[in-house]
Amino acid sequence: FTLSDDHPFYRAAVRHDQAYDDIIAGTSPKSLKQIDKEFYWNCMRVAASEAWLLKDVARGVDLMRQASLFYKLCRIWANLFRPELEAYRPK
């Protein structure tokens, strides 16, 4: 999955991908589920900030829905396509 660099969640996604790479390298201090949760909460913070700063509650609600969808997709992806990474536990 790729987000355009103008999407509000872009930086959260880049950070998530970097953390994912750490798991692949076996150097992550977090599990994949923890990383996915962190991504979700980073997206939710962006959604809340956009709603508050732009005073656009409808936009904030839409972004919150997107955050939930993206989190669910991350978890589905982990369980279906990367079970070896889902099984990773930090040392």
mmCIF file with all atom_site columns, C-alpha atoms in Angstrom:
data_model
loop_
_atom_site.group_PDB
_atom_site.id
_atom_site.type_symbol
_atom_site.label_atom_id
_atom_site.label_alt_id
_atom_site.label_comp_id
_atom_site.label_asym_id
_atom_site.label_entity_id
_atom_site.label_seq_id
_atom_site.pdbx_PDB_ins_code
_atom_site.Cartn_x
_atom_site.Cartn_y
_atom_site.Cartn_z
_atom_site.occupancy
_atom_site.B_iso_or_equiv
_atom_site.pdbx_formal_charge
_atom_site.auth_seq_id
_atom_site.auth_comp_id
_atom_site.auth_asym_id
_atom_site.auth_atom_id
_atom_site.pdbx_PDB_model_num
ATOM 1  C CA . PHE A 1 1  ? 0.000   0.000   0.000  1.00 0.00 ? 1  PHE A CA 1
ATOM 2  C CA . THR A 1 2  ? 1.262   3.443   -0.840 1.00 0.00 ? 2  THR A CA 1
ATOM 3  C CA . LEU A 1 3  ? 0.004   6.846   0.192  1.00 0.00 ? 3  LEU A CA 1
ATOM 4  C CA . SER A 1 4  ? 0.784   9.934   -1.837 1.00 0.00 ? 4  SER A CA 1
ATOM 5  C CA . ASP A 1 5  ? 3.113   12.358  -0.117 1.00 0.00 ? 5  ASP A CA 1
ATOM 6  C CA . ASP A 1 6  ? 0.299   14.888  0.210  1.00 0.00 ? 6  ASP A CA 1
ATOM 7  C CA . HIS A 1 7  ? -1.949  12.529  2.178  1.00 0.00 ? 7  HIS A CA 1
ATOM 8  C CA . PRO A 1 8  ? -2.297  13.557  5.844  1.00 0.00 ? 8  PRO A CA 1
ATOM 9  C CA . PHE A 1 9  ? -1.152  10.083  6.980  1.00 0.00 ? 9  PHE A CA 1
ATOM 10 C CA . TYR A 1 10 ? 1.935   9.995   4.764  1.00 0.00 ? 10 TYR A CA 1
ATOM 11 C CA . ARG A 1 11 ? 4.489   10.627  7.534  1.00 0.00 ? 11 ARG A CA 1
ATOM 12 C CA . ALA A 1 12 ? 2.782   8.090   9.812  1.00 0.00 ? 12 ALA A CA 1
ATOM 13 C CA . ALA A 1 13 ? 2.965   5.550   6.974  1.00 0.00 ? 13 ALA A CA 1
ATOM 14 C CA . VAL A 1 14 ? 6.662   6.231   6.343  1.00 0.00 ? 14 VAL A CA 1
ATOM 15 C CA . ARG A 1 15 ? 7.375   5.775   10.038 1.00 0.00 ? 15 ARG A CA 1
ATOM 16 C CA . HIS A 1 16 ? 5.329   2.544   10.020 1.00 0.00 ? 16 HIS A CA 1
ATOM 17 C CA . ASP A 1 17 ? 7.247   1.221   7.016  1.00 0.00 ? 17 ASP A CA 1
ATOM 18 C CA . GLN A 1 18 ? 10.573  1.979   8.692  1.00 0.00 ? 18 GLN A CA 1
ATOM 19 C CA . ALA A 1 19 ? 9.461   0.097   11.809 1.00 0.00 ? 19 ALA A CA 1
ATOM 20 C CA . TYR A 1 20 ? 8.320   -2.786  9.585  1.00 0.00 ? 20 TYR A CA 1
ATOM 21 C CA . ASP A 1 21 ? 11.815  -2.874  8.068  1.00 0.00 ? 21 ASP A CA 1
ATOM 22 C CA . ASP A 1 22 ? 13.282  -3.125  11.581 1.00 0.00 ? 22 ASP A CA 1
ATOM 23 C CA . ILE A 1 23 ? 11.194  -6.235  12.202 1.00 0.00 ? 23 ILE A CA 1
ATOM 24 C CA . ILE A 1 24 ? 12.390  -7.752  8.931  1.00 0.00 ? 24 ILE A CA 1
ATOM 25 C CA . ALA A 1 25 ? 15.962  -7.037  10.055 1.00 0.00 ? 25 ALA A CA 1
ATOM 26 C CA . GLY A 1 26 ? 15.217  -8.550  13.484 1.00 0.00 ? 26 GLY A CA 1
ATOM 27 C CA . THR A 1 27 ? 16.177  -5.338  15.273 1.00 0.00 ? 27 THR A CA 1
ATOM 28 C CA . SER A 1 28 ? 12.789  -3.967  16.313 1.00 0.00 ? 28 SER A CA 1
ATOM 29 C CA . PRO A 1 29 ? 12.093  -3.405  20.012 1.00 0.00 ? 29 PRO A CA 1
ATOM 30 C CA . LYS A 1 30 ? 8.367   -3.821  19.248 1.00 0.00 ? 30 LYS A CA 1
ATOM 31 C CA . SER A 1 31 ? 6.092   -6.496  17.848 1.00 0.00 ? 31 SER A CA 1
ATOM 32 C CA . LEU A 1 32 ? 4.275   -5.959  14.564 1.00 0.00 ? 32 LEU A CA 1
ATOM 33 C CA . LYS A 1 33 ? 0.987   -5.564  16.399 1.00 0.00 ? 33 LYS A CA 1
ATOM 34 C CA . GLN A 1 34 ? 2.512   -2.806  18.539 1.00 0.00 ? 34 GLN A CA 1
ATOM 35 C CA . ILE A 1 35 ? 3.864   -1.085  15.444 1.00 0.00 ? 35 ILE A CA 1
ATOM 36 C CA . ASP A 1 36 ? 0.491   -1.299  13.715 1.00 0.00 ? 36 ASP A CA 1
ATOM 37 C CA . LYS A 1 37 ? -1.216  0.149   16.811 1.00 0.00 ? 37 LYS A CA 1
ATOM 38 C CA . GLU A 1 38 ? 1.299   2.980   16.879 1.00 0.00 ? 38 GLU A CA 1
ATOM 39 C CA . PHE A 1 39 ? 0.500   3.684   13.225 1.00 0.00 ? 39 PHE A CA 1
ATOM 40 C CA . TYR A 1 40 ? -3.208  3.757   14.053 1.00 0.00 ? 40 TYR A CA 1
ATOM 41 C CA . TRP A 1 41 ? -2.736  6.214   16.907 1.00 0.00 ? 41 TRP A CA 1
ATOM 42 C CA . ASN A 1 42 ? -0.456  8.426   14.826 1.00 0.00 ? 42 ASN A CA 1
ATOM 43 C CA . CYS A 1 43 ? -3.161  8.557   12.142 1.00 0.00 ? 43 CYS A CA 1
ATOM 44 C CA . MET A 1 44 ? -5.819  9.316   14.749 1.00 0.00 ? 44 MET A CA 1
ATOM 45 C CA . ARG A 1 45 ? -3.705  12.205  16.066 1.00 0.00 ? 45 ARG A CA 1
ATOM 46 C CA . VAL A 1 46 ? -3.444  13.584  12.545 1.00 0.00 ? 46 VAL A CA 1
ATOM 47 C CA . ALA A 1 47 ? -7.221  13.263  12.104 1.00 0.00 ? 47 ALA A CA 1
ATOM 48 C CA . ALA A 1 48 ? -7.913  15.051  15.372 1.00 0.00 ? 48 ALA A CA 1
ATOM 49 C CA . SER A 1 49 ? -5.402  17.780  14.536 1.00 0.00 ? 49 SER A CA 1
ATOM 50 C CA . GLU A 1 50 ? -6.942  18.362  11.132 1.00 0.00 ? 50 GLU A CA 1
ATOM 51 C CA . ALA A 1 51 ? -10.423 18.567  12.648 1.00 0.00 ? 51 ALA A CA 1
ATOM 52 C CA . TRP A 1 52 ? -9.249  20.985  15.319 1.00 0.00 ? 52 TRP A CA 1
ATOM 53 C CA . LEU A 1 53 ? -6.825  23.131  13.333 1.00 0.00 ? 53 LEU A CA 1
ATOM 54 C CA . LEU A 1 54 ? -8.962  23.356  10.226 1.00 0.00 ? 54 LEU A CA 1
ATOM 55 C CA . LYS A 1 55 ? -12.171 23.437  12.241 1.00 0.00 ? 55 LYS A CA 1
ATOM 56 C CA . ASP A 1 56 ? -13.517 20.829  9.832  1.00 0.00 ? 56 ASP A CA 1
ATOM 57 C CA . VAL A 1 57 ? -15.153 18.136  11.924 1.00 0.00 ? 57 VAL A CA 1
ATOM 58 C CA . ALA A 1 58 ? -16.451 16.262  8.875  1.00 0.00 ? 58 ALA A CA 1
ATOM 59 C CA . ARG A 1 59 ? -12.885 15.998  7.509  1.00 0.00 ? 59 ARG A CA 1
ATOM 60 C CA . GLY A 1 60 ? -11.655 14.803  10.898 1.00 0.00 ? 60 GLY A CA 1
ATOM 61 C CA . VAL A 1 61 ? -14.345 12.128  11.079 1.00 0.00 ? 61 VAL A CA 1
ATOM 62 C CA . ASP A 1 62 ? -13.503 10.986  7.544  1.00 0.00 ? 62 ASP A CA 1
ATOM 63 C CA . LEU A 1 63 ? -9.827  10.719  8.478  1.00 0.00 ? 63 LEU A CA 1
ATOM 64 C CA . MET A 1 64 ? -10.705 8.779   11.628 1.00 0.00 ? 64 MET A CA 1
ATOM 65 C CA . ARG A 1 65 ? -12.598 6.294   9.479  1.00 0.00 ? 65 ARG A CA 1
ATOM 66 C CA . GLN A 1 66 ? -9.608  6.045   7.168  1.00 0.00 ? 66 GLN A CA 1
ATOM 67 C CA . ALA A 1 67 ? -7.319  5.457   10.152 1.00 0.00 ? 67 ALA A CA 1
ATOM 68 C CA . SER A 1 68 ? -9.521  2.581   11.313 1.00 0.00 ? 68 SER A CA 1
ATOM 69 C CA . LEU A 1 69 ? -9.636  1.096   7.817  1.00 0.00 ? 69 LEU A CA 1
ATOM 70 C CA . PHE A 1 70 ? -5.877  1.384   7.353  1.00 0.00 ? 70 PHE A CA 1
ATOM 71 C CA . TYR A 1 71 ? -5.250  -0.245  10.732 1.00 0.00 ? 71 TYR A CA 1
ATOM 72 C CA . LYS A 1 72 ? -7.559  -3.142  9.855  1.00 0.00 ? 72 LYS A CA 1
ATOM 73 C CA . LEU A 1 73 ? -5.804  -3.551  6.515  1.00 0.00 ? 73 LEU A CA 1
ATOM 74 C CA . CYS A 1 74 ? -2.419  -3.621  8.274  1.00 0.00 ? 74 CYS A CA 1
ATOM 75 C CA . ARG A 1 75 ? -3.607  -6.348  10.615 1.00 0.00 ? 75 ARG A CA 1
ATOM 76 C CA . ILE A 1 76 ? -5.146  -8.399  7.792  1.00 0.00 ? 76 ILE A CA 1
ATOM 77 C CA . TRP A 1 77 ? -1.975  -8.029  5.751  1.00 0.00 ? 77 TRP A CA 1
ATOM 78 C CA . ALA A 1 78 ? 0.171   -9.160  8.693  1.00 0.00 ? 78 ALA A CA 1
ATOM 79 C CA . ASN A 1 79 ? -1.926  -12.227 9.417  1.00 0.00 ? 79 ASN A CA 1
ATOM 80 C CA . LEU A 1 80 ? -2.519  -13.361 5.841  1.00 0.00 ? 80 LEU A CA 1
ATOM 81 C CA . PHE A 1 81 ? 0.675   -12.457 4.029  1.00 0.00 ? 81 PHE A CA 1
ATOM 82 C CA . ARG A 1 82 ? 3.404   -12.005 6.639  1.00 0.00 ? 82 ARG A CA 1
ATOM 83 C CA . PRO A 1 83 ? 2.714   -14.482 9.451  1.00 0.00 ? 83 PRO A CA 1
ATOM 84 C CA . GLU A 1 84 ? 6.453   -14.844 10.088 1.00 0.00 ? 84 GLU A CA 1
ATOM 85 C CA . LEU A 1 85 ? 6.635   -11.133 10.889 1.00 0.00 ? 85 LEU A CA 1
ATOM 86 C CA . GLU A 1 86 ? 3.441   -11.297 12.936 1.00 0.00 ? 86 GLU A CA 1
ATOM 87 C CA . ALA A 1 87 ? 5.144   -14.000 15.007 1.00 0.00 ? 87 ALA A CA 1
ATOM 88 C CA . TYR A 1 88 ? 8.185   -11.772 15.673 1.00 0.00 ? 88 TYR A CA 1
ATOM 89 C CA . ARG A 1 89 ? 8.768   -10.968 19.331 1.00 0.00 ? 89 ARG A CA 1
ATOM 90 C CA . PRO A 1 90 ? 11.439  -8.525  20.486 1.00 0.00 ? 90 PRO A CA 1
ATOM 91 C CA . LYS A 1 91 ? 14.303  -9.943  22.485 1.00 0.00 ? 91 LYS A CA 1
#
